[in-house]
Amino acid sequence: MTGLPKTRLQQLYISVTRPFVMGAYRLRERRRFRKNFPLIWKTPGEIIHLDLGNYEPEGEDFKLDKKFVDDLVVARDAARTKANRIIFVNAMIFAFLLTDYFSIGLKFSIPGVTVVDPKGVRDLLIFFSSVSGIYSLILQNNMYTIESAMKFSILKNFPEELRGIYVAKYFYSENFSAPSPIQLPYISYSRLYTKYFIAASVAFMILLLIYLGLYMALYVTIAIDVWKSARLGIWSYIIAVASITNGALGMSYLILTRMRMPYTDYTVLHELQGLPEIAPSQFERRRNEVYGEGVADYRRLVERGYIGAEDP
């Protein structure tokens, strides 16, 4: 379908206004796309829960039961042990670098290695810390994935009365809140307790953010001091930039693997694929609801001469 022949004046008008008309059309298309395929904000753990919610075991060996959870505990604990070792070493390195920066003086030692004179070695230590920190975050992400599957199984397949106890057993480092009684509906938290718990939780999160911000500020300060000191010449400059870059990448990786991120929901496509088999009479109506406005908009632009037959 193409537009009708235009006079020179009409063609000139179309040429002048085409960028604006097509820009508005692209915006309308984007709005329609987001209406049909909206963004949903979910954490990776929530995506795992949604995915496992559609899982149907094909045999007795792959049921999401207590045996499944116990099998995952071994792998989770192995990853946690490795990550904790890296965190401990990095904490010692950071303490050593911090005391050296403030000229306090501290010997740094791990089995088989003792650092007394920090000249030059400090540059290598901060670089090692930045690289091993990323590796630790990868291990922790594996733990997060495993634990998300474990939590799904506990919430869906364990008795409600025992869920809190098993959460405390498998996720003792996350069991922040006090246990809530299930079989005692006539006993509830008092208003004083609830307000105090909320205040304590908010204070805990604020302090955690402050500590994290302070750590990042000190880390960047030490990296800048490595740059200024340049004890290894040009290599100090490279190490300082690489260390800050690795820290930023690690923080970005942490955000991507823990925080809510946008996902495009293509449920409408799944619905349209299934309607011909489930309800054929509703397929045309539903497809017109989804794509009808966009098709009509496109045809109007073709008739007005803004889109030719060669255009997509």
mmCIF file of C-alpha atoms in Angstrom:
data_model
loop_
_atom_site.group_PDB
_atom_site.id
_atom_site.type_symbol
_atom_site.label_atom_id
_atom_site.label_comp_id
_atom_site.label_asym_id
_atom_site.label_seq_id
_atom_site.Cartn_x
_atom_site.Cartn_y
_atom_site.Cartn_z
ATOM 1 C CA MET A 1 0.000 0.000 0.000
ATOM 2 C CA THR A 2 1.514 3.326 -1.039
ATOM 3 C CA GLY A 3 0.457 6.936 -0.795
ATOM 4 C CA LEU A 4 -1.252 8.801 -3.626
ATOM 5 C CA PRO A 5 0.849 10.920 -6.024
ATOM 6 C CA LYS A 6 1.783 14.254 -4.460
ATOM 7 C CA THR A 7 2.343 17.682 -5.937
ATOM 8 C CA ARG A 8 5.765 19.275 -5.567
ATOM 9 C CA LEU A 9 4.475 21.498 -2.783
ATOM 10 C CA GLN A 10 3.071 18.489 -0.937
ATOM 11 C CA GLN A 11 6.324 16.583 -1.435
ATOM 12 C CA LEU A 12 8.277 19.535 -0.056
ATOM 13 C CA TYR A 13 5.945 19.701 2.955
ATOM 14 C CA ILE A 14 6.396 15.960 3.594
ATOM 15 C CA SER A 15 10.190 16.263 3.318
ATOM 16 C CA VAL A 16 10.277 19.120 5.838
ATOM 17 C CA THR A 17 7.874 17.583 8.343
ATOM 18 C CA ARG A 18 8.899 13.934 7.930
ATOM 19 C CA PRO A 19 11.543 13.907 10.742
ATOM 20 C CA PHE A 20 8.993 15.280 13.225
ATOM 21 C CA VAL A 21 6.130 13.045 12.081
ATOM 22 C CA MET A 22 8.291 9.931 12.087
ATOM 23 C CA GLY A 23 9.784 10.868 15.454
ATOM 24 C CA ALA A 24 6.282 11.124 16.933
ATOM 25 C CA TYR A 25 5.416 7.800 15.285
ATOM 26 C CA ARG A 26 8.443 6.106 16.881
ATOM 27 C CA LEU A 27 7.404 7.470 20.268
ATOM 28 C CA ARG A 28 3.871 6.115 19.791
ATOM 29 C CA GLU A 29 5.318 2.758 18.747
ATOM 30 C CA ARG A 30 7.491 2.678 21.845
ATOM 31 C CA ARG A 31 4.522 3.526 24.044
ATOM 32 C CA ARG A 32 2.456 0.754 22.437
ATOM 33 C CA PHE A 33 5.329 -1.696 22.845
ATOM 34 C CA ARG A 34 5.622 -0.912 26.554
ATOM 35 C CA LYS A 35 1.854 -1.262 26.932
ATOM 36 C CA ASN A 36 1.839 -4.711 25.324
ATOM 37 C CA PHE A 37 5.182 -5.836 26.733
ATOM 38 C CA PRO A 38 5.617 -3.988 30.033
ATOM 39 C CA LEU A 39 8.730 -3.854 32.164
ATOM 40 C CA ILE A 40 8.608 -5.782 35.418
ATOM 41 C CA TRP A 41 11.123 -5.061 38.153
ATOM 42 C CA LYS A 42 12.338 -8.223 39.840
ATOM 43 C CA THR A 43 15.407 -9.404 41.678
ATOM 44 C CA PRO A 44 17.217 -12.451 40.240
ATOM 45 C CA GLY A 45 15.922 -14.393 43.244
ATOM 46 C CA GLU A 46 12.324 -13.462 42.425
ATOM 47 C CA ILE A 47 12.868 -14.526 38.814
ATOM 48 C CA ILE A 48 14.122 -17.894 40.070
ATOM 49 C CA HIS A 49 10.980 -18.237 42.221
ATOM 50 C CA LEU A 50 8.746 -17.431 39.227
ATOM 51 C CA ASP A 51 10.635 -19.900 37.062
ATOM 52 C CA LEU A 52 10.547 -22.732 39.605
ATOM 53 C CA GLY A 53 6.850 -22.051 40.131
ATOM 54 C CA ASN A 54 6.301 -23.552 36.658
ATOM 55 C CA TYR A 55 8.642 -26.498 37.251
ATOM 56 C CA GLU A 56 7.146 -29.975 37.195
ATOM 57 C CA PRO A 57 9.487 -32.776 38.312
ATOM 58 C CA GLU A 58 9.867 -35.607 35.831
ATOM 59 C CA GLY A 59 10.999 -38.142 38.383
ATOM 60 C CA GLU A 60 11.484 -38.856 42.067
ATOM 61 C CA ASP A 61 15.126 -37.752 41.974
ATOM 62 C CA PHE A 62 14.380 -34.147 41.075
ATOM 63 C CA LYS A 63 11.561 -33.153 43.383
ATOM 64 C CA LEU A 64 11.870 -29.807 45.170
ATOM 65 C CA ASP A 65 11.629 -31.414 48.578
ATOM 66 C CA LYS A 66 13.791 -31.543 51.703
ATOM 67 C CA LYS A 67 16.290 -33.877 50.013
ATOM 68 C CA PHE A 68 16.713 -31.307 47.251
ATOM 69 C CA VAL A 69 17.431 -28.594 49.824
ATOM 70 C CA ASP A 70 19.903 -30.775 51.752
ATOM 71 C CA ASP A 71 21.767 -31.605 48.530
ATOM 72 C CA LEU A 72 22.173 -27.907 47.748
ATOM 73 C CA VAL A 73 23.434 -27.099 51.234
ATOM 74 C CA VAL A 74 26.731 -28.895 50.550
ATOM 75 C CA ALA A 75 27.482 -26.832 47.436
ATOM 76 C CA ARG A 76 26.315 -23.632 49.124
ATOM 77 C CA ASP A 77 28.560 -24.184 52.143
ATOM 78 C CA ALA A 78 31.566 -24.952 49.932
ATOM 79 C CA ALA A 79 31.098 -21.679 48.037
ATOM 80 C CA ARG A 80 30.587 -19.808 51.318
ATOM 81 C CA THR A 81 33.833 -21.200 52.773
ATOM 82 C CA LYS A 82 35.832 -20.057 49.737
ATOM 83 C CA ALA A 83 34.175 -16.636 49.721
ATOM 84 C CA ASN A 84 34.745 -16.143 53.458
ATOM 85 C CA ARG A 85 38.440 -16.963 53.089
ATOM 86 C CA ILE A 86 38.796 -14.331 50.379
ATOM 87 C CA ILE A 87 36.872 -11.801 52.467
ATOM 88 C CA PHE A 88 39.154 -12.452 55.464
ATOM 89 C CA VAL A 89 42.328 -12.029 53.406
ATOM 90 C CA ASN A 90 40.970 -8.861 51.788
ATOM 91 C CA ALA A 91 40.027 -7.479 55.203
ATOM 92 C CA MET A 92 43.585 -8.045 56.408
ATOM 93 C CA ILE A 93 44.963 -6.399 53.270
ATOM 94 C CA PHE A 94 42.662 -3.411 53.718
ATOM 95 C CA ALA A 95 43.678 -3.033 57.367
ATOM 96 C CA PHE A 96 47.346 -3.171 56.354
ATOM 97 C CA LEU A 97 46.867 -0.604 53.579
ATOM 98 C CA LEU A 98 44.868 1.667 55.857
ATOM 99 C CA THR A 99 47.453 1.661 58.645
ATOM 100 C CA ASP A 100 50.212 2.267 56.115
ATOM 101 C CA TYR A 101 48.286 5.227 54.692
ATOM 102 C CA PHE A 102 47.933 6.758 58.152
ATOM 103 C CA SER A 103 51.583 5.859 58.925
ATOM 104 C CA ILE A 104 50.627 3.677 61.870
ATOM 105 C CA GLY A 105 52.611 0.641 60.777
ATOM 106 C CA LEU A 106 51.290 -2.900 60.738
ATOM 107 C CA LYS A 107 52.792 -6.193 59.661
ATOM 108 C CA PHE A 108 50.705 -8.108 57.161
ATOM 109 C CA SER A 109 51.073 -11.854 57.083
ATOM 110 C CA ILE A 110 49.292 -14.866 55.700
ATOM 111 C CA PRO A 111 50.599 -18.430 55.909
ATOM 112 C CA GLY A 112 54.027 -18.416 54.279
ATOM 113 C CA VAL A 113 54.128 -14.668 53.506
ATOM 114 C CA THR A 114 55.008 -11.728 55.759
ATOM 115 C CA VAL A 115 55.120 -8.122 54.558
ATOM 116 C CA VAL A 116 57.189 -5.716 56.642
ATOM 117 C CA ASP A 117 58.250 -3.037 54.152
ATOM 118 C CA PRO A 118 55.174 -1.890 52.193
ATOM 119 C CA LYS A 119 57.094 -0.003 49.501
ATOM 120 C CA GLY A 120 55.888 -1.279 46.140
ATOM 121 C CA VAL A 121 54.160 -4.243 47.727
ATOM 122 C CA ARG A 122 51.261 -1.988 48.732
ATOM 123 C CA ASP A 123 50.488 -1.333 45.071
ATOM 124 C CA LEU A 124 50.307 -5.031 44.305
ATOM 125 C CA LEU A 125 48.214 -5.750 47.387
ATOM 126 C CA ILE A 126 45.475 -3.277 46.495
ATOM 127 C CA PHE A 127 45.332 -4.695 42.967
ATOM 128 C CA PHE A 128 45.138 -8.248 44.288
ATOM 129 C CA SER A 129 42.379 -7.191 46.680
ATOM 130 C CA SER A 130 40.331 -5.630 43.861
ATOM 131 C CA VAL A 131 40.615 -8.721 41.643
ATOM 132 C CA SER A 132 39.945 -11.258 44.398
ATOM 133 C CA GLY A 133 36.991 -9.146 45.531
ATOM 134 C CA ILE A 134 35.308 -9.672 42.150
ATOM 135 C CA TYR A 135 35.944 -13.419 42.391
ATOM 136 C CA SER A 136 34.396 -13.398 45.857
ATOM 137 C CA LEU A 137 31.299 -11.641 44.478
ATOM 138 C CA ILE A 138 30.964 -14.341 41.810
ATOM 139 C CA LEU A 139 31.076 -17.028 44.502
ATOM 140 C CA GLN A 140 28.500 -15.124 46.523
ATOM 141 C CA ASN A 141 26.261 -14.868 43.471
ATOM 142 C CA ASN A 142 26.428 -18.658 43.111
ATOM 143 C CA MET A 143 25.439 -18.887 46.770
ATOM 144 C CA TYR A 144 22.563 -16.476 46.127
ATOM 145 C CA THR A 145 21.292 -18.578 43.217
ATOM 146 C CA ILE A 146 21.449 -21.796 45.235
ATOM 147 C CA GLU A 147 19.805 -20.179 48.256
ATOM 148 C CA SER A 148 17.007 -18.730 46.129
ATOM 149 C CA ALA A 149 16.125 -22.258 44.986
ATOM 150 C CA MET A 150 16.331 -23.514 48.570
ATOM 151 C CA LYS A 151 14.032 -20.737 49.811
ATOM 152 C CA PHE A 152 11.501 -21.506 47.093
ATOM 153 C CA SER A 153 11.393 -25.143 48.144
ATOM 154 C CA ILE A 154 11.029 -24.217 51.823
ATOM 155 C CA LEU A 155 8.236 -21.715 51.185
ATOM 156 C CA LYS A 156 6.297 -24.021 48.837
ATOM 157 C CA ASN A 157 6.859 -27.535 50.159
ATOM 158 C CA PHE A 158 7.713 -27.315 53.848
ATOM 159 C CA PRO A 159 4.992 -27.201 56.519
ATOM 160 C CA GLU A 160 4.120 -23.605 57.324
ATOM 161 C CA GLU A 161 4.733 -24.173 61.022
ATOM 162 C CA LEU A 162 8.327 -25.292 60.370
ATOM 163 C CA ARG A 163 9.386 -22.789 57.703
ATOM 164 C CA GLY A 164 10.786 -20.247 60.150
ATOM 165 C CA ILE A 165 12.836 -22.931 61.893
ATOM 166 C CA TYR A 166 14.281 -24.250 58.648
ATOM 167 C CA VAL A 167 15.055 -20.729 57.454
ATOM 168 C CA ALA A 168 17.019 -20.231 60.688
ATOM 169 C CA LYS A 169 18.780 -23.558 60.084
ATOM 170 C CA TYR A 170 19.810 -23.029 56.466
ATOM 171 C CA PHE A 171 20.144 -19.230 56.421
ATOM 172 C CA TYR A 172 21.378 -18.385 59.884
ATOM 173 C CA SER A 173 23.184 -15.259 58.684
ATOM 174 C CA GLU A 174 19.910 -13.861 57.274
ATOM 175 C CA ASN A 175 17.636 -14.721 60.192
ATOM 176 C CA PHE A 176 17.382 -11.110 61.372
ATOM 177 C CA SER A 177 13.808 -11.015 62.632
ATOM 178 C CA ALA A 178 12.489 -12.873 65.671
ATOM 179 C CA PRO A 179 10.392 -16.014 65.084
ATOM 180 C CA SER A 180 6.696 -15.443 64.530
ATOM 181 C CA PRO A 181 4.283 -17.967 66.103
ATOM 182 C CA ILE A 182 2.106 -19.893 63.658
ATOM 183 C CA GLN A 183 0.127 -22.118 66.014
ATOM 184 C CA LEU A 184 -0.538 -19.309 68.499
ATOM 185 C CA PRO A 185 -2.876 -16.925 66.646
ATOM 186 C CA TYR A 186 -3.947 -15.333 69.938
ATOM 187 C CA ILE A 187 -0.383 -14.184 70.659
ATOM 188 C CA SER A 188 0.966 -11.284 68.607
ATOM 189 C CA TYR A 189 3.711 -8.707 68.810
ATOM 190 C CA SER A 190 2.885 -5.628 70.831
ATOM 191 C CA ARG A 191 2.889 -2.189 69.247
ATOM 192 C CA LEU A 192 5.953 -1.238 71.289
ATOM 193 C CA TYR A 193 7.862 -4.276 70.009
ATOM 194 C CA THR A 194 6.850 -3.619 66.397
ATOM 195 C CA LYS A 195 7.895 0.044 66.502
ATOM 196 C CA TYR A 196 11.190 -0.802 68.164
ATOM 197 C CA PHE A 197 11.925 -3.526 65.622
ATOM 198 C CA ILE A 198 11.179 -1.203 62.695
ATOM 199 C CA ALA A 199 13.376 1.536 64.191
ATOM 200 C CA ALA A 200 16.207 -0.930 64.825
ATOM 201 C CA SER A 201 15.943 -2.322 61.283
ATOM 202 C CA VAL A 202 16.064 1.146 59.730
ATOM 203 C CA ALA A 203 19.034 2.103 61.920
ATOM 204 C CA PHE A 204 20.795 -1.121 60.949
ATOM 205 C CA MET A 205 20.349 -0.424 57.228
ATOM 206 C CA ILE A 206 21.505 3.186 57.606
ATOM 207 C CA LEU A 207 24.634 2.116 59.478
ATOM 208 C CA LEU A 208 25.310 -0.567 56.879
ATOM 209 C CA LEU A 209 25.128 2.021 54.096
ATOM 210 C CA ILE A 210 27.379 4.373 56.072
ATOM 211 C CA TYR A 211 29.960 1.626 56.642
ATOM 212 C CA LEU A 212 29.850 0.673 52.962
ATOM 213 C CA GLY A 213 30.247 4.297 51.882
ATOM 214 C CA LEU A 214 33.117 4.794 54.323
ATOM 215 C CA TYR A 215 34.873 1.668 53.065
ATOM 216 C CA MET A 216 34.524 2.765 49.435
ATOM 217 C CA ALA A 217 35.787 6.267 50.258
ATOM 218 C CA LEU A 218 38.848 4.901 52.066
ATOM 219 C CA TYR A 219 39.510 2.399 49.279
ATOM 220 C CA VAL A 220 39.462 5.156 46.640
ATOM 221 C CA THR A 221 41.642 7.349 48.897
ATOM 222 C CA ILE A 222 44.272 4.613 49.165
ATOM 223 C CA ALA A 223 44.159 4.037 45.377
ATOM 224 C CA ILE A 224 44.679 7.769 44.806
ATOM 225 C CA ASP A 225 47.608 7.730 47.239
ATOM 226 C CA VAL A 226 49.103 4.841 45.257
ATOM 227 C CA TRP A 227 48.825 7.044 42.164
ATOM 228 C CA LYS A 228 50.440 10.013 43.903
ATOM 229 C CA SER A 229 53.259 7.985 45.443
ATOM 230 C CA ALA A 230 54.019 6.109 42.205
ATOM 231 C CA ARG A 231 56.527 3.818 43.916
ATOM 232 C CA LEU A 232 56.461 1.511 40.894
ATOM 233 C CA GLY A 233 56.506 4.275 38.325
ATOM 234 C CA ILE A 234 53.978 3.972 35.529
ATOM 235 C CA TRP A 235 52.810 0.657 36.950
ATOM 236 C CA SER A 236 51.505 2.465 40.012
ATOM 237 C CA TYR A 237 49.316 4.610 37.751
ATOM 238 C CA ILE A 238 47.994 1.526 35.989
ATOM 239 C CA ILE A 239 47.370 -0.305 39.257
ATOM 240 C CA ALA A 240 45.567 2.672 40.805
ATOM 241 C CA VAL A 241 43.225 3.046 37.814
ATOM 242 C CA ALA A 242 42.689 -0.728 37.543
ATOM 243 C CA SER A 243 41.901 -1.031 41.268
ATOM 244 C CA ILE A 244 39.269 1.718 41.172
ATOM 245 C CA THR A 245 37.838 0.267 37.953
ATOM 246 C CA ASN A 246 37.645 -3.219 39.478
ATOM 247 C CA GLY A 247 35.914 -1.783 42.529
ATOM 248 C CA ALA A 248 33.338 -0.033 40.335
ATOM 249 C CA LEU A 249 32.811 -3.204 38.282
ATOM 250 C CA GLY A 250 32.382 -5.230 41.458
ATOM 251 C CA MET A 251 29.762 -2.814 42.770
ATOM 252 C CA SER A 252 27.954 -2.887 39.407
ATOM 253 C CA TYR A 253 28.024 -6.692 39.427
ATOM 254 C CA LEU A 254 26.610 -6.715 42.958
ATOM 255 C CA ILE A 255 23.770 -4.401 41.931
ATOM 256 C CA LEU A 256 22.954 -6.464 38.827
ATOM 257 C CA THR A 257 22.867 -9.740 40.758
ATOM 258 C CA ARG A 258 20.988 -8.531 43.862
ATOM 259 C CA MET A 259 18.844 -5.492 43.142
ATOM 260 C CA ARG A 260 15.587 -5.279 41.233
ATOM 261 C CA MET A 261 16.275 -5.033 37.514
ATOM 262 C CA PRO A 262 13.899 -4.446 34.565
ATOM 263 C CA TYR A 263 12.717 -7.472 32.597
ATOM 264 C CA THR A 264 10.486 -7.311 29.524
ATOM 265 C CA ASP A 265 7.294 -9.321 30.005
ATOM 266 C CA TYR A 266 6.278 -11.105 26.788
ATOM 267 C CA THR A 267 3.248 -12.825 28.320
ATOM 268 C CA VAL A 268 1.045 -11.415 25.532
ATOM 269 C CA LEU A 269 3.024 -13.347 22.905
ATOM 270 C CA HIS A 270 2.598 -16.534 24.897
ATOM 271 C CA GLU A 271 -1.121 -15.806 25.101
ATOM 272 C CA LEU A 272 -1.408 -15.241 21.348
ATOM 273 C CA GLN A 273 0.474 -18.461 20.623
ATOM 274 C CA GLY A 274 -1.907 -20.462 22.782
ATOM 275 C CA LEU A 275 -5.241 -18.905 21.781
ATOM 276 C CA PRO A 276 -5.571 -20.694 18.394
ATOM 277 C CA GLU A 277 -5.591 -24.015 20.253
ATOM 278 C CA ILE A 278 -7.507 -22.974 23.357
ATOM 279 C CA ALA A 279 -9.983 -20.373 22.063
ATOM 280 C CA PRO A 280 -9.696 -19.849 18.273
ATOM 281 C CA SER A 281 -12.715 -17.525 18.203
ATOM 282 C CA GLN A 282 -10.930 -15.028 20.462
ATOM 283 C CA PHE A 283 -7.621 -15.009 18.602
ATOM 284 C CA GLU A 284 -8.452 -12.311 16.012
ATOM 285 C CA ARG A 285 -10.059 -10.050 18.628
ATOM 286 C CA ARG A 286 -7.090 -10.332 20.972
ATOM 287 C CA ARG A 287 -4.528 -9.847 18.188
ATOM 288 C CA ASN A 288 -6.368 -6.726 17.061
ATOM 289 C CA GLU A 289 -6.286 -5.413 20.632
ATOM 290 C CA VAL A 290 -2.529 -5.893 20.738
ATOM 291 C CA TYR A 291 -1.465 -4.855 17.235
ATOM 292 C CA GLY A 292 -4.503 -3.128 15.698
ATOM 293 C CA GLU A 293 -3.654 0.410 16.780
ATOM 294 C CA GLY A 294 -0.063 0.112 15.528
ATOM 295 C CA VAL A 295 -1.136 -1.300 12.136
ATOM 296 C CA ALA A 296 -3.711 1.460 11.665
ATOM 297 C CA ASP A 297 -1.137 4.108 12.602
ATOM 298 C CA TYR A 298 1.335 2.687 10.081
ATOM 299 C CA ARG A 299 -1.252 2.617 7.282
ATOM 300 C CA ARG A 300 -2.201 6.246 7.912
ATOM 301 C CA LEU A 301 1.408 7.296 7.459
ATOM 302 C CA VAL A 302 1.607 5.268 4.226
ATOM 303 C CA GLU A 303 -1.527 6.992 2.884
ATOM 304 C CA ARG A 304 -0.123 10.411 3.813
ATOM 305 C CA GLY A 305 3.118 9.630 1.982
ATOM 306 C CA TYR A 306 5.472 9.581 4.974
ATOM 307 C CA ILE A 307 6.193 5.864 4.535
ATOM 308 C CA GLY A 308 6.780 4.226 1.194
ATOM 309 C CA ALA A 309 6.528 0.624 0.118
ATOM 310 C CA GLU A 310 10.295 0.214 0.607
ATOM 311 C CA ASP A 311 10.149 1.313 4.237
ATOM 312 C CA PRO A 312 9.935 -1.320 6.998
#
